Structure formats: C-alpha cells, structure tokens
Coordinates of N, CA and C in Angstrom, one line a residue:
M1 N 110.1 101.4 68.5 CA 111.2 101.8 70.2 C 109.8 102.4 71.1
N2 N 110.5 101.4 72.3 CA 109.4 102.0 73.4 C 110.5 103.1 74.7
V3 N 110.4 104.3 74.3 CA 111.5 104.9 75.4 C 110.7 105.5 76.6
L4 N 111.7 105.6 77.6 CA 110.8 106.0 78.7 C 111.8 106.9 79.3
V5 N 111.6 108.2 79.7 CA 112.4 109.5 80.0 C 111.8 109.5 81.4
C6 N 113.1 109.3 82.9 CA 112.9 110.0 84.0 C 113.2 111.1 84.5
I7 N 112.4 112.0 84.6 CA 113.3 113.5 85.1 C 112.4 114.0 86.6
K8 N 112.8 114.5 87.1 CA 113.3 115.5 88.7 C 112.1 116.7 88.0
R9 N 111.7 116.9 89.2 CA 111.3 118.4 89.4 C 112.2 119.1 90.2
V10 N 112.8 120.1 90.2 CA 113.8 120.8 90.5 C 113.6 122.1 90.8
P11 N 114.3 122.9 91.7 CA 113.6 124.5 91.9 C 114.6 125.1 91.1
E12 N 114.2 126.3 90.4 CA 114.6 126.9 89.2 C 115.8 127.1 89.2
T13 N 117.1 126.6 88.2 CA 118.4 126.6 88.2 C 118.7 128.0 88.1
G14 N 118.8 129.0 88.1 CA 118.9 130.2 88.3 C 118.6 131.2 89.4
A15 N 117.9 130.3 90.4 CA 117.8 130.4 91.8 C 118.8 130.8 92.8
R16 N 118.3 131.1 94.1 CA 119.4 131.4 95.0 C 119.0 130.2 95.6
I17 N 119.7 129.5 95.7 CA 119.3 128.6 97.1 C 119.6 128.9 98.4
T18 N 118.7 128.7 99.5 CA 118.6 128.7 100.7 C 118.6 127.3 101.4
L19 N 118.4 126.6 102.6 CA 118.1 125.6 102.9 C 117.5 125.8 104.6
T20 N 116.4 124.8 104.6 CA 115.5 125.2 105.6 C 116.4 125.1 107.2
F21 N 116.1 125.8 108.3 CA 116.8 126.0 109.5 C 117.2 124.2 109.9
D22 N 117.3 123.3 109.7 CA 117.8 122.3 110.2 C 118.6 121.1 109.0
A23 N 119.1 122.1 108.1 CA 120.5 121.9 106.8 C 119.9 120.6 106.3
Q24 N 118.5 120.0 106.4 CA 117.9 118.4 105.7 C 117.2 118.4 104.6
A25 N 116.7 120.0 104.5 CA 116.4 120.3 102.7 C 116.5 121.8 101.7
I26 N 116.5 121.6 100.7 CA 115.8 123.2 100.1 C 114.6 124.0 100.6
D27 N 115.3 125.3 101.0 CA 113.8 125.7 101.3 C 113.1 125.9 99.9
T28 N 111.8 125.8 99.6 CA 111.3 125.9 98.7 C 110.2 127.1 98.3
T29 N 110.2 127.8 99.7 CA 109.0 128.6 99.8 C 109.0 129.7 98.3
L30 N 109.7 130.1 98.3 CA 109.9 131.3 96.7 C 110.5 131.1 96.5
L31 N 110.4 129.6 95.9 CA 110.5 129.2 94.4 C 110.0 128.5 93.8
G32 N 110.7 128.5 92.5 CA 109.3 128.1 90.7 C 110.1 126.9 90.7
F33 N 109.8 125.9 90.0 CA 110.3 124.7 89.8 C 110.2 124.6 88.3
T34 N 111.3 123.5 88.1 CA 111.5 123.3 86.2 C 111.9 121.5 86.4
I35 N 112.5 121.6 85.1 CA 112.9 120.0 85.1 C 114.5 120.8 84.5
S36 N 114.8 119.7 84.9 CA 116.6 119.8 85.0 C 117.3 119.5 83.6
P37 N 117.8 120.8 83.5 CA 118.9 121.2 81.8 C 119.1 119.6 81.6
H38 N 119.5 118.6 82.4 CA 120.3 117.5 81.4 C 118.8 116.7 81.1
E39 N 117.9 116.7 81.7 CA 116.8 115.6 82.1 C 115.6 116.1 80.6
E40 N 115.8 117.4 80.7 CA 115.4 118.5 78.8 C 115.9 117.8 77.8
C41 N 117.2 117.4 78.0 CA 117.3 117.4 76.4 C 117.1 115.7 76.5
A42 N 117.4 114.6 77.7 CA 116.6 113.5 77.8 C 115.4 113.5 77.0
I43 N 114.5 114.6 77.1 CA 113.2 114.2 76.8 C 113.8 114.3 75.0
E44 N 114.3 115.7 74.3 CA 114.2 115.9 73.3 C 114.9 114.8 72.8
E45 N 115.3 114.1 73.2 CA 116.1 112.5 72.5 C 115.5 111.6 72.2
A46 N 115.1 111.7 73.2 CA 113.6 110.3 73.3 C 112.5 110.9 72.3
L47 N 112.3 111.6 71.6 CA 111.2 112.0 70.9 C 111.9 112.1 69.8
R48 N 113.4 112.8 69.3 CA 113.7 112.6 68.0 C 114.3 110.7 67.7
I49 N 114.1 110.0 68.5 CA 114.7 108.7 68.7 C 113.3 107.8 67.7
V50 N 111.8 107.9 68.5 CA 111.0 107.8 68.2 C 110.3 108.7 66.4
E51 N 110.5 109.2 66.5 CA 110.7 110.2 65.0 C 111.0 109.3 63.8
Q52 N 112.7 108.8 64.1 CA 113.1 108.3 63.4 C 113.0 107.1 63.3
H53 N 112.6 106.1 64.6 CA 112.4 104.7 64.0 C 110.7 104.2 64.5
G54 N 110.2 105.3 64.9 CA 108.7 104.9 65.0 C 108.8 104.4 66.6
G55 N 107.5 104.3 67.3 CA 107.4 103.9 68.9 C 106.9 104.8 69.7
S56 N 107.1 104.5 70.6 CA 106.0 105.2 72.0 C 106.9 106.2 73.1
T57 N 106.7 107.0 73.3 CA 107.4 108.2 74.3 C 106.7 108.0 76.1
T58 N 107.2 107.8 77.0 CA 106.7 107.7 78.0 C 107.6 109.0 79.1
V59 N 107.3 109.7 79.9 CA 108.1 110.4 80.9 C 107.4 110.1 82.5
L60 N 108.5 109.7 83.8 CA 108.1 109.4 84.9 C 108.5 110.5 85.6
T61 N 108.5 110.5 86.8 CA 109.3 111.4 87.5 C 108.5 111.1 89.2
L62 N 108.8 111.0 90.2 CA 108.7 110.8 91.3 C 108.7 112.2 92.2
G63 N 107.9 112.6 92.8 CA 107.9 113.6 93.4 C 106.0 114.2 94.1
P64 N 105.9 115.4 94.5 CA 104.5 115.6 94.7 C 103.6 115.8 93.8
A65 N 101.9 115.8 94.0 CA 101.2 116.3 93.2 C 101.4 117.1 92.2
A66 N 102.2 117.9 92.7 CA 102.2 119.3 92.0 C 103.5 119.1 90.8
A67 N 104.0 117.9 90.9 CA 105.0 117.5 90.0 C 104.3 117.1 88.8
K68 N 103.2 117.4 88.3 CA 102.5 116.4 87.6 C 102.9 117.6 86.8
E69 N 103.3 119.4 86.6 CA 103.4 120.2 85.6 C 104.7 119.9 85.1
Q70 N 105.6 119.4 85.7 CA 106.8 119.0 85.0 C 106.1 117.5 84.0
L71 N 105.5 117.3 84.0 CA 105.2 116.2 83.4 C 104.1 116.5 82.0
Q72 N 103.7 117.4 82.5 CA 102.8 117.8 81.9 C 103.8 118.9 80.5
N73 N 104.5 119.5 81.2 CA 105.7 120.2 80.1 C 106.5 119.2 79.6
A74 N 106.9 118.1 80.0 CA 107.3 117.4 78.8 C 106.8 116.8 77.5
M75 N 104.8 116.4 78.6 CA 104.1 116.1 77.2 C 103.8 117.3 76.3
A76 N 103.9 118.5 76.3 CA 103.5 119.7 75.5 C 104.7 119.3 74.5
M77 N 105.8 118.9 74.8 CA 107.0 119.1 73.6 C 107.0 117.8 72.8
G78 N 105.8 117.1 73.2 CA 105.0 115.7 72.1 C 105.4 114.1 72.5
V79 N 105.9 114.3 74.5 CA 105.9 113.0 74.9 C 104.4 112.1 75.3
G80 N 104.1 110.6 74.5 CA 103.2 110.6 74.8 C 102.4 110.5 75.5
S81 N 102.8 109.5 77.3 CA 102.2 109.9 78.4 C 103.2 109.5 79.3
A82 N 102.5 109.4 80.4 CA 103.2 110.2 81.5 C 102.9 109.6 83.0
V83 N 103.6 109.2 83.6 CA 103.2 108.2 84.9 C 104.0 109.3 85.9
L84 N 103.2 109.3 87.3 CA 103.4 110.0 88.5 C 104.0 109.3 89.5
L85 N 104.9 108.6 90.5 CA 104.9 108.1 91.6 C 104.8 109.2 92.3
E86 N 103.7 109.2 92.7 CA 103.2 110.4 94.0 C 103.9 110.3 95.7
T87 N 104.6 111.2 96.1 CA 104.6 111.1 97.5 C 104.6 112.0 98.0
E88 N 104.6 112.1 99.5 CA 103.8 113.1 100.0 C 104.4 114.7 100.3
G89 N 105.7 114.9 99.6 CA 106.6 116.1 99.2 C 108.3 116.0 99.5
A90 N 108.1 114.6 100.4 CA 109.6 115.1 101.2 C 110.6 114.6 100.1
D91 N 112.2 115.0 99.8 CA 112.6 114.6 98.5 C 113.1 113.6 99.0
W92 N 112.9 112.0 98.0 CA 113.7 111.0 98.6 C 115.1 110.8 98.0
N93 N 115.5 110.3 99.0 CA 117.5 109.5 98.6 C 117.8 109.1 96.8
A94 N 118.5 109.1 96.8 CA 118.8 108.0 95.2 C 118.7 106.8 95.3
E95 N 119.0 106.0 96.5 CA 118.3 104.5 96.5 C 117.1 104.2 96.7
A96 N 116.2 104.9 97.0 CA 114.7 105.2 97.2 C 114.1 105.5 96.1
T97 N 114.4 106.5 95.5 CA 114.4 106.7 94.4 C 114.5 106.1 93.4
A98 N 115.5 104.8 92.8 CA 115.8 104.2 92.3 C 115.0 102.9 92.4
A99 N 114.8 102.8 93.4 CA 114.2 101.2 93.8 C 112.4 101.6 93.1
A100 N 111.9 102.7 93.5 CA 110.6 103.0 93.1 C 110.4 102.9 91.6
I101 N 111.0 104.4 91.1 CA 111.5 104.0 89.4 C 111.5 102.6 88.8
A102 N 112.8 101.6 89.3 CA 112.7 100.0 88.8 C 111.4 99.2 89.3
E103 N 110.7 99.1 90.1 CA 109.8 99.2 90.5 C 108.0 99.2 89.7
A104 N 108.6 100.8 89.6 CA 107.5 101.1 88.3 C 107.4 100.6 86.9
V105 N 108.4 100.5 86.3 CA 109.5 100.3 84.9 C 108.9 98.6 84.9
R106 N 108.9 98.0 86.2 CA 108.6 96.5 85.7 C 107.2 96.2 85.8
A107 N 106.6 97.3 86.5 CA 105.0 96.8 86.5 C 104.4 97.5 85.1
Q108 N 105.0 98.5 84.7 CA 104.6 98.5 83.0 C 104.0 97.6 82.2
P109 N 103.2 97.4 81.2 CA 102.5 96.5 80.6 C 103.4 96.0 79.6
E110 N 104.5 97.5 78.8 CA 104.9 97.1 77.8 C 106.2 97.3 78.6
P111 N 106.8 96.2 78.1 CA 108.7 96.5 78.5 C 109.5 97.9 77.6
F112 N 110.4 98.7 77.8 CA 110.8 99.4 77.2 C 112.1 98.9 76.9
D113 N 112.3 99.4 75.3 CA 113.4 99.4 74.9 C 114.8 100.1 75.4
L114 N 114.4 101.1 75.9 CA 115.7 102.5 76.2 C 115.0 103.5 77.1
L115 N 115.9 103.3 78.4 CA 115.4 104.3 79.9 C 116.6 105.3 79.6
L116 N 116.1 106.3 79.5 CA 116.9 107.7 79.2 C 116.7 108.2 80.7
F117 N 118.0 109.0 81.1 CA 118.0 109.4 82.4 C 119.0 111.0 82.5
G118 N 118.4 112.0 82.8 CA 119.5 113.3 82.7 C 120.5 112.8 83.6
N119 N 121.8 113.4 83.8 CA 123.6 112.7 83.9 C 123.0 112.9 85.3
E120 N 122.9 114.1 85.9 CA 122.8 114.5 87.1 C 121.3 115.1 87.2
A121 N 120.7 115.4 88.8 CA 119.7 116.4 89.0 C 120.3 117.6 88.9
A122 N 119.9 118.3 89.3 CA 120.4 120.1 89.1 C 120.0 120.9 90.8
D123 N 119.8 119.9 91.2 CA 119.9 119.8 92.6 C 120.7 119.5 93.6
T124 N 120.5 117.7 93.5 CA 120.9 116.7 94.1 C 122.4 116.6 93.7
G125 N 122.4 116.7 92.0 CA 124.2 116.3 91.6 C 124.5 114.9 92.3
D126 N 123.4 114.0 92.1 CA 123.9 112.7 92.6 C 124.8 111.7 91.9
Y127 N 124.1 111.9 90.5 CA 124.8 110.6 89.7 C 124.3 109.7 89.8
Q128 N 123.3 109.2 90.7 CA 123.3 107.9 90.9 C 121.9 107.0 90.6
V129 N 121.2 108.1 90.2 CA 119.5 107.6 89.9 C 119.6 106.5 88.7
G130 N 120.0 106.9 87.6 CA 120.2 106.0 86.8 C 121.0 104.6 86.3
V131 N 122.3 105.1 87.0 CA 123.1 103.8 87.4 C 122.4 102.7 88.5
R132 N 121.8 103.1 89.5 CA 120.7 102.3 90.7 C 119.9 101.3 90.0
V133 N 119.1 102.4 88.9 CA 118.3 101.5 88.2 C 118.5 100.7 87.0
A134 N 119.4 100.7 86.0 CA 120.1 100.0 85.5 C 120.5 98.7 86.6
H135 N 121.3 98.7 87.3 CA 122.0 97.5 88.4 C 120.3 96.5 88.3
A136 N 119.4 97.8 89.4 CA 118.3 96.7 89.4 C 117.6 96.4 88.6
L137 N 117.1 96.4 87.4 CA 116.8 95.9 86.4 C 117.8 94.8 85.7
G138 N 118.6 95.0 86.3 CA 120.0 93.9 85.4 C 119.8 94.7 84.1
L139 N 120.0 96.1 83.6 CA 120.4 96.6 82.4 C 121.8 96.9 82.1
P140 N 122.6 97.2 81.1 CA 123.6 97.6 80.9 C 123.5 99.6 80.5
C141 N 124.4 99.7 81.2 CA 123.9 101.1 81.7 C 125.3 101.9 81.1
V142 N 125.4 103.0 80.4 CA 126.1 104.0 79.6 C 125.6 105.6 80.5
T143 N 126.7 106.2 80.8 CA 126.8 107.2 81.7 C 127.5 109.5 81.0
G144 N 127.0 110.0 81.1 CA 127.5 111.0 80.5 C 127.1 111.5 78.8
I145 N 126.5 110.8 78.2 CA 126.4 110.7 77.7 C 125.9 111.8 76.5
K146 N 127.1 112.4 75.0 CA 126.8 113.2 74.1 C 126.0 113.3 72.6
G147 N 126.0 111.6 72.5 CA 125.4 111.1 71.4 C 124.9 110.1 71.3
I148 N 123.8 110.0 70.5 CA 123.3 108.5 70.6 C 122.8 107.7 69.1
A149 N 122.8 106.8 68.7 CA 122.0 106.4 67.8 C 121.8 104.7 67.9
I150 N 120.7 104.9 66.6 CA 119.9 103.4 67.1 C 120.1 102.8 66.0
G151 N 120.0 101.6 66.0 CA 120.3 100.5 65.1 C 120.8 99.2 64.9
D152 N 120.3 98.0 64.4 CA 120.7 96.8 64.7 C 120.0 96.3 66.3
G153 N 119.2 96.5 66.8 CA 118.8 96.2 68.0 C 120.1 96.5 69.0
A154 N 120.9 97.1 69.2 CA 121.9 97.9 69.8 C 121.8 99.2 69.6
L155 N 122.3 99.8 70.8 CA 122.7 101.6 71.8 C 124.1 101.7 71.1
T156 N 124.3 102.7 70.1 CA 126.0 103.5 70.3 C 126.3 104.8 70.7
A157 N 126.9 105.3 71.6 CA 126.4 106.0 72.7 C 127.8 106.5 72.7
R158 N 127.6 108.3 72.6 CA 129.2 108.9 72.5 C 129.2 109.6 73.6
R159 N 130.8 109.7 74.4 CA 131.0 110.4 75.7 C 132.0 111.0 75.3
E160 N 132.2 112.3 75.7 CA 133.3 112.9 75.2 C 134.4 113.1 76.1
V161 N 135.7 112.7 76.1 CA 136.4 112.7 76.8 C 137.7 113.2 76.5
G162 N 138.4 114.1 77.1 CA 139.9 114.5 77.0 C 139.9 115.1 75.4
G163 N 139.4 115.5 75.0 CA 139.7 116.6 73.8 C 139.1 115.8 72.3
G164 N 138.5 114.3 73.0 CA 137.9 113.2 72.0 C 136.5 112.5 72.8
W165 N 136.7 111.1 71.8 CA 134.9 110.5 71.9 C 135.5 109.2 72.4
E166 N 134.7 108.8 73.5 CA 134.6 107.1 74.0 C 133.6 107.0 73.1
I167 N 133.2 105.6 72.5 CA 132.1 104.9 71.7 C 131.6 103.7 72.2
F168 N 130.2 103.8 72.9 CA 129.8 102.6 74.0 C 128.9 102.2 72.5
E169 N 128.8 100.5 72.4 CA 128.0 100.0 72.0 C 127.5 99.0 72.8
L170 N 125.9 99.1 73.2 CA 124.8 97.9 74.2 C 124.1 97.6 73.8
P171 N 123.5 96.4 74.1 CA 121.9 95.8 73.6 C 121.2 96.6 74.5
L172 N 120.0 96.3 73.2 CA 119.1 96.9 73.7 C 118.1 95.6 74.5
P173 N 117.2 95.7 75.3 CA 116.6 97.4 76.0 C 118.3 97.6 76.8
A174 N 118.5 99.3 76.9 CA 120.1 99.9 77.9 C 119.0 100.8 78.3
V175 N 119.7 101.4 79.6 CA 120.1 103.1 80.6 C 121.3 103.6 79.9
A176 N 120.5 104.6 79.7 CA 121.8 105.9 79.3 C 121.5 107.0 80.2
T177 N 122.4 107.7 80.5 CA 122.2 108.9 81.3 C 122.8 110.1 80.4
V178 N 122.3 111.4 80.1 CA 122.5 112.3 78.7 C 123.0 113.7 79.3
K179 N 124.2 114.3 78.9 CA 124.4 115.7 79.4 C 123.7 116.8 78.1
E180 N 123.5 117.9 78.5 CA 122.8 118.8 78.4 C 124.1 119.4 77.5
G181 N 123.4 119.3 76.1 CA 124.6 119.6 74.8 C 124.3 118.7 73.9
I182 N 123.6 117.8 74.3 CA 123.4 117.0 73.0 C 122.9 117.0 72.3
N183 N 121.6 117.6 72.5 CA 120.9 118.3 71.6 C 120.2 119.7 72.3
L184 N 119.2 120.2 71.2 CA 118.6 121.6 71.5 C 117.1 121.3 71.6
P185 N 117.0 121.7 73.2 CA 114.9 120.8 73.6 C 114.4 122.0 72.9
R186 N 113.1 121.5 72.1 CA 112.0 122.3 71.5 C 111.1 122.7 72.6
Y187 N 110.7 123.8 72.1 CA 109.7 124.5 72.7 C 108.4 123.8 72.7
A188 N 107.8 123.7 73.5 CA 106.4 123.6 73.4 C 105.3 124.2 73.2
S189 N 104.8 123.4 71.6 CA 103.7 124.7 70.9 C 102.7 125.2 72.1
I190 N 101.9 126.3 71.6 CA 100.4 126.0 72.4 C 99.1 124.9 72.2
Q191 N 99.3 124.4 71.0 CA 98.7 123.4 70.9 C 98.8 121.7 71.9
G192 N 100.4 122.5 71.7 CA 100.9 121.1 73.1 C 100.6 121.2 74.4
R193 N 100.7 122.3 74.4 CA 100.3 122.3 76.1 C 98.6 122.8 76.4
L194 N 97.5 122.4 75.5 CA 96.5 122.3 75.6 C 96.0 121.2 75.6
R195 N 97.5 120.1 74.9 CA 96.5 118.8 74.9 C 97.4 118.3 76.3
A196 N 98.4 118.3 76.5 CA 98.7 118.3 78.2 C 98.6 118.4 79.3
K197 N 97.3 119.5 79.4 CA 96.5 119.6 80.4 C 95.6 118.8 80.2
K198 N 94.8 117.9 79.4 CA 94.2 117.4 79.2 C 94.5 116.0 79.2
A199 N 95.2 115.5 79.1 CA 96.1 113.9 78.7 C 96.2 113.7 80.5
T200 N 95.3 112.5 80.6 CA 95.6 111.5 82.1 C 96.9 111.5 82.4
I201 N 97.7 111.7 83.0 CA 98.6 111.3 84.4 C 98.2 110.0 84.9
E202 N 98.9 108.8 85.0 CA 98.7 107.9 85.6 C 99.4 107.6 87.2
R203 N 98.7 107.8 87.6 CA 100.0 108.0 89.5 C 99.8 106.5 89.9
I204 N 100.7 106.6 90.5 CA 100.8 105.7 91.0 C 101.4 106.1 92.7
E205 N 101.2 105.2 93.7 CA 101.6 105.5 94.9 C 103.0 104.7 96.0
P206 N 104.3 104.8 95.4 CA 105.3 104.1 95.7 C 105.0 104.1 97.2
Q207 N 106.3 102.6 97.9 CA 106.2 103.1 99.5 C 107.5 102.9 99.5
P208 N 108.1 104.1 100.0 CA 109.7 104.4 100.1 C 109.7 102.7 101.2
R209 N 111.1 102.1 100.9 CA 112.1 101.6 101.6 C 112.9 102.0 102.4
A210 N 113.3 100.8 103.7 CA 114.3 101.2 104.3 C 115.7 101.7 103.5
S211 N 116.3 102.1 103.8 CA 117.6 102.2 103.4 C 119.1 102.1 104.2
A212 N 120.0 102.3 103.9 CA 121.4 102.4 104.3 C 121.6 103.7 103.9
L213 N 121.5 104.4 103.7 CA 121.5 106.0 103.3 C 121.2 107.1 104.5
E214 N 122.0 108.0 104.9 CA 121.2 109.2 105.8 C 121.9 110.2 105.4
T215 N 121.1 111.3 105.3 CA 121.3 112.5 105.0 C 121.8 113.0 106.5
V216 N 123.2 113.5 106.6 CA 123.9 114.4 107.9 C 123.1 115.5 107.8
M217 N 123.5 116.5 106.5 CA 123.1 117.7 106.4 C 123.6 118.3 104.7
L218 N 122.9 119.6 104.5 CA 123.3 120.0 103.3 C 123.9 121.1 103.0
V219 N 125.0 121.4 102.1 CA 125.7 122.6 102.3 C 125.5 123.4 101.3
V220 N 125.4 124.5 101.4 CA 125.5 125.4 100.3 C 126.6 125.8 99.4
P221 N 127.2 125.9 98.6 CA 128.7 126.0 97.9 C 128.6 127.4 98.6
P222 N 130.1 127.9 98.9 CA 130.2 129.3 99.1 C 130.5 129.9 97.6
E223 N 129.6 131.1 97.8 CA 129.7 131.9 96.8 C 130.6 132.7 96.4
Q224 N 131.2 132.7 95.1 CA 132.6 133.2 94.8 C 132.6 134.9 94.8
E225 N 133.7 134.9 95.8 CA 134.0 136.1 96.4 C 134.3 137.5 94.9
T226 N 134.3 138.4 94.8 CA 134.3 139.7 94.0 C 135.2 140.7 94.6
H227 N 135.9 141.4 94.1 CA 136.4 142.6 95.1 C 136.7 143.7 93.7
V228 N 136.4 145.0 94.4 CA 136.7 146.0 93.8 C 137.6 147.4 94.5
Q229 N 138.6 147.0 93.7 CA 140.0 147.9 93.9 C 139.6 149.7 93.4
I230 N 139.7 150.4 94.2 CA 139.1 152.4 94.0 C 140.7 152.5 93.7
L231 N 141.3 153.1 92.0 CA 142.4 152.9 91.7 C 142.7 154.6 92.9
S232 N 142.0 155.7 92.0 CA 141.9 156.6 92.3 C 141.1 157.6 92.2
G233 N 140.9 158.4 92.0 CA 139.7 159.6 91.8 C 140.3 161.1 91.1
G234 N 139.4 161.5 90.5 CA 139.4 162.4 89.8 C 140.5 162.5 88.5
E235 N 141.2 163.3 88.1 CA 142.5 163.8 87.1 C 143.2 162.4 87.5
E236 N 143.7 161.7 88.6 CA 144.8 160.7 88.9 C 143.7 159.7 88.1
A237 N 142.3 159.2 88.4 CA 141.4 158.6 87.9 C 141.5 158.5 86.3
A238 N 141.6 159.5 85.8 CA 141.4 159.9 84.4 C 142.6 159.4 83.8
Q239 N 143.9 159.8 84.5 CA 145.0 159.1 84.0 C 145.7 158.0 84.0
V240 N 144.8 156.8 85.2 CA 145.3 155.9 85.0 C 144.2 155.1 83.9
L241 N 142.8 155.4 83.6 CA 141.6 155.0 82.9 C 143.3 155.0 81.3
R242 N 143.8 156.5 81.0 CA 144.2 156.7 80.0 C 145.4 155.5 79.9
E243 N 146.1 155.5 80.9 CA 147.3 154.7 80.4 C 146.9 153.1 80.6
L244 N 145.9 152.8 81.1 CA 144.9 151.7 80.3 C 144.6 151.0 79.2
G245 N 144.5 152.6 78.5 CA 144.0 152.4 76.6 C 142.2 152.5 77.4
L246 N 142.2 153.1 78.5 CA 140.2 153.0 78.4 C 139.8 154.5 78.2
G247 N 140.6 155.3 78.4 CA 140.2 156.7 78.6 C 140.1 157.3 76.8
H248 N 139.7 158.1 76.9 CA 139.6 159.2 75.0 C 140.9 160.3 75.5
T249 N 141.5 160.5 74.1 CA 142.6 161.1 74.2 C 142.1 162.6 74.1

C-alpha cells in the first residue's frame, strides 16, 4: 500500500480568530499554527494501514515555507516522506489547491493506492479539496468517514449517520476524507522528532491557475452570548441558594 495524506497548516484551533482589515484573510500575526484535527487522524490512519498491510506513507501540504513544521510533525509520528507545494504565503482557494495537489500526485514516480484527507480544514471548513482532487484524478471518493478497512484491492469505509452506519466499498486506488474520532492519533517520540528535522522534504513550486471562484469577504461567527443574573444579596441571596439546594443548612 502506497498511502498519501494531504494536510493543511492552520491557526491553532483554540485561538481567538480575528480578520485582516479588508476581511480577506485571517490575521495570523499573533497565532501559532498546527495540523487540522481531522488531518491528524488521517495521518494516524495511514500509519495504521501501512503497519497492517505494508507499504509506504507520504504527507503533502500546500503552503508557505513555514509549513515544513507541520510536515515534520507528521514525519515525527512515523510518516516516511514529505512533499511541500511551496507558495508565497497567501491562502489558495479550494479549486486552486485541489488542482495543484492533483498535478503533484500525477508527477510522483510511484502511484498512490489511497489518498487520505481530513473531512474539512479547521480554518476554512470548505469540505471541497478531497472531492475536487478525486474528480481531477478520476478516482472514486467517499467522505465523512469514521472507519476504514483494506482488503482484496478494495476500501471498505464506514460513515456514521442517524444512529447507524453507512457502509461503502470502493476499488483502489481511491480517495477518502476522514473525521476526527476515527482513531486516537499517536504522539511523536523524541527520536521521531530528531529524525524528522534531518529528513529531506521534497519542494515543488506550483503555479496558481485562474479560478472562477472569488472570495468576497470572510466573516467570523458571532460569539455565543452569556448572561449573568444577580438574584439578590446578603441574607436574601443565602435564602435563594438554600431554596435551590445549593446552600448549607
């Protein structure tokens, strides 16, 4: 099995997100970066598949030179090789990203049996890249997966729905997008981190293609409001707490 995992460098998922003044991008001035949680699970799934069936793993991302940190993190977990589609730093839309990934996949000397993506990126949440890559390469695709099994040249995938499961069987090669919870990603060892820092990362400079998509503006979802009601004070407050069963008798 030759497995490719596509990941994205995204702002720390627990950070407060603010936009640039023109609402065209996320202001990353004070943000750290990481791998999307869904994609961490995709890395772990690729490693488990190769451990069970043999083969090789490759991790790929499109982004600035600094994205090599996320590639190194994946290699520290155990991924064998890495490819950086190096850009000048601006975030590419899903159409351009998928086209660059598909071109890079075609250029690899060995074909991939399975391409794994996170179900969606933690920052844009557009759900498109994996599907677009599958379409560009003419491969079968299944999304939102929380269970994978490989056997007899086919991929069996499970998707949770309505309290049950949908089961899909696809011939290999195929594309699958996985969801957080399909597994528990392993921690990178110290030895793995040292090896990853010394490993060679293949660099490719993709050329953005003209796109019919245009970003009008980004919008940060409104924060959930919280309300505090002061019921009373002094002895009256103590009486209220007792009535609620929260006070001492």
